[in-house]
Amino acid sequence: MPEPLLQVSALRKHFTVRKGFARQSTVVKAVDGLDFTLERGRTLGLVGESGCGKSTTGKLLMRLLEPTGGSIALDGQDVAGLRKAELQSFRRRVQMVFQNPASSLNPRMTVGSAIAAPLVAQRITPPEGVKKRVQSLMDRVGLRPEHSNRFPHEFSGGQRQRIGIARALALEPDVVICDEPVSALDVSVQAQVVNLLKDIQDDTGISYIFIAHDLAVVRHMADDVAVMYLGKIMEQGTRDDIFSNPRHPYTRALLSAVPSVEPGSDGSGRIRLQGDLPSPANPPSGCVFRTRCPAYALLPDEKRALCRDEAPHGAVACHYPEAPLLESAVPSVSLV
Ligand code: SF4
């Protein structure tokens, strides 16, 4: 079997947070033991509630944060040990598209200069070829040549995201980490940007990590999906596995919280999650989803003991994936 493009093993990021003037410190386990792979030409969707650790994972993959433990390998090479020249090559191969393109673009830089910046910094394209390359990138993402001399504030949100995508593609990366790339855009524009990313993938064979809280967008975009909760992966599989046959109680609850588009559906039969996301500084023992799990509430006490005492592992991180779920009344899960 060919080596995966990206292999993430037991990846952890723990932050030590000091409380006020007290000397006490708390460890926040933002990412706590992730295992996943990204194959060439595929898209892995990382999905979960706000605060589940998906954006921290994106920053770890970009090496914008140093992991506390575990490893990230690109083409079999552990990126933790990269020295200066190798790190520069890694940065060329792994690029990022941000949620808010406005904040990632310098307001005083023209669009042409912003797209050219990585080409100039990495000295891959000869100076006389930069302008042509910028024009071809702008054309690829649907911007017109005359846009090159304009400033970011002159563009709509969707156009600014196109600029962000052009800049991310400038160095012909193998992987682009898309961190909520469409969540700040109007719904009609979201589809255009998602379709653009898919077209680029079809043309170039590029791979994406697609971080999102919107399950409908992930379903449209991803080949494989990993569902995160409190720094851990609850369930992962192909898109069809996750959307047609979800097994983990969390995935089942998330999917039931997505408004049904079926004609005649009144939303009844929806499973709702009780309570707030626990603090990653003080996660529940055993299964971290235990305090909100709609299956746990119905389990007999002797089975609950396993959920309390032992963290489940595997592609479906649940001791009782097929257990019936409790339908309750308050309050529904919010992924925003
Ligand atoms: Fe729920 Fe137990 Fe499964 Fe955790 S291990 S998701 S608490 S049934």
XYZ file of C-alpha atoms and ligand atoms in Angstrom:
344
model
C 0.000 0.000 0.000
C 1.440 3.444 -0.883
C 2.588 5.627 1.974
C 0.000 8.237 2.994
C 0.868 11.821 2.147
C 0.286 12.904 5.729
C 0.356 10.609 8.724
C -0.584 11.918 12.148
C 0.088 9.677 15.140
C -0.812 10.217 18.810
C -0.677 13.996 18.235
C -1.073 16.093 21.386
C -1.058 19.790 22.191
C -1.400 20.694 25.859
C -1.277 24.315 26.996
C -0.274 25.279 30.516
C -2.489 28.129 31.690
C -1.713 30.135 34.825
C -4.674 31.421 36.801
C -4.475 35.102 37.823
C -1.878 35.868 40.443
C -2.054 32.393 41.928
C 0.844 30.100 41.301
C -1.522 27.354 40.288
C -1.451 26.278 36.711
C -3.829 24.130 34.726
C -3.110 21.957 31.728
C -5.567 22.404 28.874
C -5.579 19.395 26.580
C -6.584 21.134 23.339
C -5.519 18.161 21.216
C -5.134 14.846 22.942
C -3.987 11.853 20.955
C -5.075 12.178 17.314
C -4.399 9.474 14.754
C -5.343 10.009 11.122
C -3.975 9.897 7.607
C -4.474 12.014 4.518
C -4.110 10.262 1.179
C -2.996 11.984 -2.015
C -5.737 13.740 -3.936
C -8.255 13.321 -1.136
C -9.970 15.620 1.325
C -10.174 14.847 5.016
C -12.920 16.778 6.790
C -12.236 17.607 10.446
C -15.556 18.422 12.025
C -16.763 19.256 15.513
C -18.085 21.916 17.853
C -16.265 25.145 18.527
C -13.544 24.384 21.085
C -13.087 20.744 20.029
C -9.468 21.340 18.961
C -9.870 21.255 15.183
C -8.251 24.655 14.540
C -5.381 23.837 16.922
C -4.900 20.677 14.866
C -4.649 22.805 11.709
C -1.980 25.004 13.306
C -0.035 21.923 14.432
C -0.124 20.534 10.892
C 1.237 23.858 9.600
C 3.914 23.844 12.307
C 2.597 27.167 13.549
C 2.437 25.397 16.931
C 4.844 22.843 18.333
C 3.153 19.621 19.468
C 3.440 18.422 23.069
C 3.757 14.870 21.789
C 3.116 12.510 18.917
C 4.226 12.907 15.333
C 3.287 14.398 11.964
C 4.935 12.819 8.932
C 4.813 14.211 5.400
C 5.754 11.531 2.863
C 7.153 9.490 5.741
C 9.380 12.284 7.068
C 8.700 13.466 10.623
C 8.234 17.229 10.391
C 9.275 17.799 14.028
C 12.938 17.283 13.205
C 13.101 19.578 10.157
C 15.981 22.047 10.071
C 15.929 25.443 8.350
C 16.196 24.450 4.671
C 13.925 21.428 5.106
C 11.427 23.556 6.992
C 11.337 26.013 4.103
C 10.592 23.167 1.717
C 7.879 21.890 4.106
C 6.302 25.353 4.160
C 6.177 25.289 0.393
C 4.398 21.929 0.392
C 1.832 22.694 3.106
C -0.212 25.888 2.825
C -3.236 27.307 4.598
C -6.494 29.052 3.703
C -7.942 30.950 6.649
C -11.501 31.550 7.796
C -11.271 35.294 7.521
C -9.350 36.261 4.385
C -9.574 39.956 5.329
C -7.410 39.466 8.414
C -4.856 37.341 6.569
C -4.358 39.911 3.774
C -2.276 43.037 4.310
C -4.695 45.955 3.657
C -1.864 48.074 2.210
C -0.698 45.439 -0.257
C -2.266 45.134 -3.701
C -3.784 41.792 -4.550
C -1.064 41.107 -7.110
C 1.661 41.736 -4.518
C -0.120 39.584 -1.924
C -0.294 36.619 -4.309
C 3.301 37.213 -5.444
C 4.657 37.392 -1.866
C 5.234 33.634 -1.350
C 6.812 33.347 -4.837
C 9.228 36.155 -4.040
C 9.994 34.858 -0.525
C 10.707 31.303 -1.667
C 12.522 32.413 -4.864
C 10.953 29.559 -6.833
C 9.777 31.609 -9.795
C 12.393 33.816 -11.531
C 11.585 37.538 -10.999
C 10.609 38.039 -14.655
C 8.086 35.170 -14.394
C 6.311 36.310 -11.219
C 3.786 38.589 -12.938
C 2.751 35.903 -15.406
C 2.394 33.345 -12.626
C 0.256 35.755 -10.563
C -2.018 36.366 -13.559
C -2.418 32.659 -14.139
C -3.271 32.071 -10.455
C -5.814 34.897 -10.532
C -7.357 33.410 -13.631
C -7.472 29.982 -11.939
C -9.521 31.304 -9.024
C -11.835 33.449 -11.174
C -10.328 36.925 -10.638
C -9.825 39.304 -13.549
C -6.340 40.602 -14.549
C -7.236 44.208 -13.655
C -7.934 43.117 -10.058
C -4.219 42.763 -9.550
C -3.679 46.463 -8.743
C -6.574 46.761 -6.319
C -6.537 46.508 -2.537
C -8.309 43.844 -0.439
C -11.014 46.235 0.861
C -12.246 46.714 -2.725
C -13.393 43.086 -2.880
C -16.355 41.118 -1.534
C -15.857 38.358 1.059
C -16.053 35.659 -1.601
C -13.510 37.425 -3.830
C -11.158 37.903 -0.872
C -11.345 34.175 -0.193
C -10.449 33.594 -3.866
C -7.382 35.794 -3.311
C -6.494 33.707 -0.226
C -6.821 30.519 -2.276
C -4.653 31.931 -5.104
C -1.963 32.829 -2.573
C -2.135 29.374 -0.974
C -1.749 27.760 -4.422
C 1.141 29.975 -5.521
C 3.848 27.519 -4.460
C 2.026 24.463 -5.850
C 1.615 22.818 -2.455
C 0.717 19.177 -1.926
C -1.597 19.913 0.999
C -3.788 22.907 1.776
C -5.232 23.205 5.288
C -8.564 24.985 4.875
C -9.627 26.322 8.296
C -13.357 27.136 8.113
C -12.790 28.621 4.638
C -16.436 29.341 3.889
C -18.049 29.877 7.288
C -17.733 33.687 7.086
C -19.370 33.790 3.634
C -22.983 34.036 2.504
C -24.519 30.654 1.730
C -24.721 31.364 -2.020
C -21.032 32.281 -2.113
C -20.046 29.271 0.030
C -21.052 26.877 -2.747
C -18.974 28.788 -5.323
C -15.843 28.668 -3.152
C -16.333 24.969 -2.264
C -16.814 24.148 -5.961
C -13.682 26.130 -6.832
C -11.657 24.120 -4.278
C -13.036 20.878 -5.713
C -12.257 21.916 -9.314
C -8.696 22.768 -8.324
C -8.376 19.353 -6.690
C -9.670 17.607 -9.808
C -7.143 19.503 -11.950
C -4.078 19.255 -9.736
C -4.544 16.238 -7.436
C -3.954 18.459 -4.413
C -5.013 17.183 -0.961
C -7.034 19.139 1.571
C -7.595 19.080 5.287
C -10.985 20.755 5.482
C -11.795 22.062 8.963
C -15.452 22.995 9.432
C -18.376 22.962 11.798
C -20.926 22.815 8.990
C -21.781 19.192 8.323
C -23.510 19.963 5.029
C -20.349 21.612 3.670
C -18.169 18.741 4.922
C -20.481 16.238 3.276
C -20.115 18.067 -0.032
C -16.360 18.524 0.208
C -14.749 15.621 2.080
C -13.845 12.079 1.003
C -13.003 11.063 4.555
C -14.280 12.530 7.803
C -12.960 12.671 11.377
C -15.402 13.855 14.039
C -13.669 15.607 16.931
C -14.804 16.226 20.499
C -12.734 17.700 23.304
C -9.397 17.203 21.574
C -10.047 13.617 20.496
C -11.462 11.873 17.439
C -14.764 10.208 18.251
C -15.283 8.551 14.890
C -13.583 8.493 11.519
C -14.288 6.864 8.204
C -15.246 7.569 4.639
C -17.914 10.183 3.984
C -20.434 7.418 3.311
C -19.523 5.634 6.572
C -20.070 8.776 8.580
C -23.141 10.190 6.874
C -24.964 6.965 5.940
C -24.019 4.761 8.858
C -22.826 6.870 11.817
C -22.049 4.652 14.811
C -20.681 6.858 17.573
C -23.397 8.443 19.765
C -21.813 11.874 19.182
C -21.888 11.540 15.391
C -25.427 10.221 15.549
C -26.491 13.189 17.695
C -24.707 15.701 15.436
C -26.341 14.353 12.320
C -29.756 14.347 13.920
C -29.247 18.018 14.866
C -28.839 18.978 11.203
C -32.243 20.244 10.045
C -33.827 17.656 7.823
C -34.511 18.639 4.236
C -36.882 15.738 3.749
C -40.336 16.930 2.664
C -42.801 16.614 5.524
C -40.132 16.346 8.211
C -41.063 18.144 11.403
C -37.717 17.539 13.073
C -39.232 15.084 15.568
C -37.057 12.147 16.491
C -34.096 14.463 16.850
C -31.561 13.639 19.472
C -30.391 16.596 21.452
C -27.287 16.962 23.540
C -27.618 18.133 27.101
C -25.270 20.604 28.697
C -22.232 22.531 27.544
C -18.945 21.272 26.218
C -16.830 20.394 29.304
C -13.604 22.332 29.821
C -10.587 20.698 28.183
C -8.769 21.685 31.411
C -10.956 19.263 33.310
C -12.243 16.589 30.917
C -14.490 13.783 32.190
C -12.789 10.517 33.188
C -12.952 7.536 30.854
C -14.897 8.522 27.748
C -14.714 12.323 27.408
C -18.156 12.395 25.790
C -19.732 10.653 28.793
C -21.297 13.749 30.395
C -23.341 14.554 27.287
C -23.728 11.122 25.779
C -27.354 10.281 24.912
C -26.508 6.547 25.077
C -24.832 6.664 28.516
C -28.047 7.822 30.158
C -29.830 4.624 29.084
C -27.058 2.164 29.897
C -27.327 -0.131 32.923
C -24.944 0.778 35.730
C -22.579 -2.140 35.127
C -22.036 -0.958 31.553
C -21.660 2.691 32.552
C -18.679 1.733 34.702
C -16.654 0.981 31.570
C -17.526 4.424 30.078
C -16.460 6.073 33.357
C -13.236 4.142 33.834
C -11.774 3.442 30.430
C -11.213 5.737 27.454
C -12.453 4.032 24.273
C -10.164 3.902 21.225
C -10.439 2.963 17.567
C -12.192 4.234 14.446
C -15.372 4.444 16.553
C -14.208 5.549 19.996
C -17.175 4.146 21.923
C -17.610 1.036 24.076
C -21.261 0.667 23.000
C -21.593 2.197 19.518
C -24.943 0.583 18.742
C -26.596 1.494 22.063
C -29.965 3.247 21.822
C -29.936 7.017 22.326
C -32.070 9.010 24.717
C -34.177 11.728 23.141
C -34.294 14.673 25.479
C -35.645 18.148 25.364
C -32.844 20.578 26.265
C -30.794 22.233 24.637
C -29.740 21.331 21.121
C -26.145 21.043 20.007
C -24.623 24.094 18.429
C -21.663 23.600 16.187
C -20.918 27.260 15.644
Fe -21.323 7.107 25.360
Fe -20.038 5.208 26.737
Fe -19.824 5.323 24.093
Fe -18.701 7.188 25.587
S -18.162 5.015 25.546
S -19.850 7.528 23.733
S -20.173 7.391 27.231
S -21.693 4.882 25.263
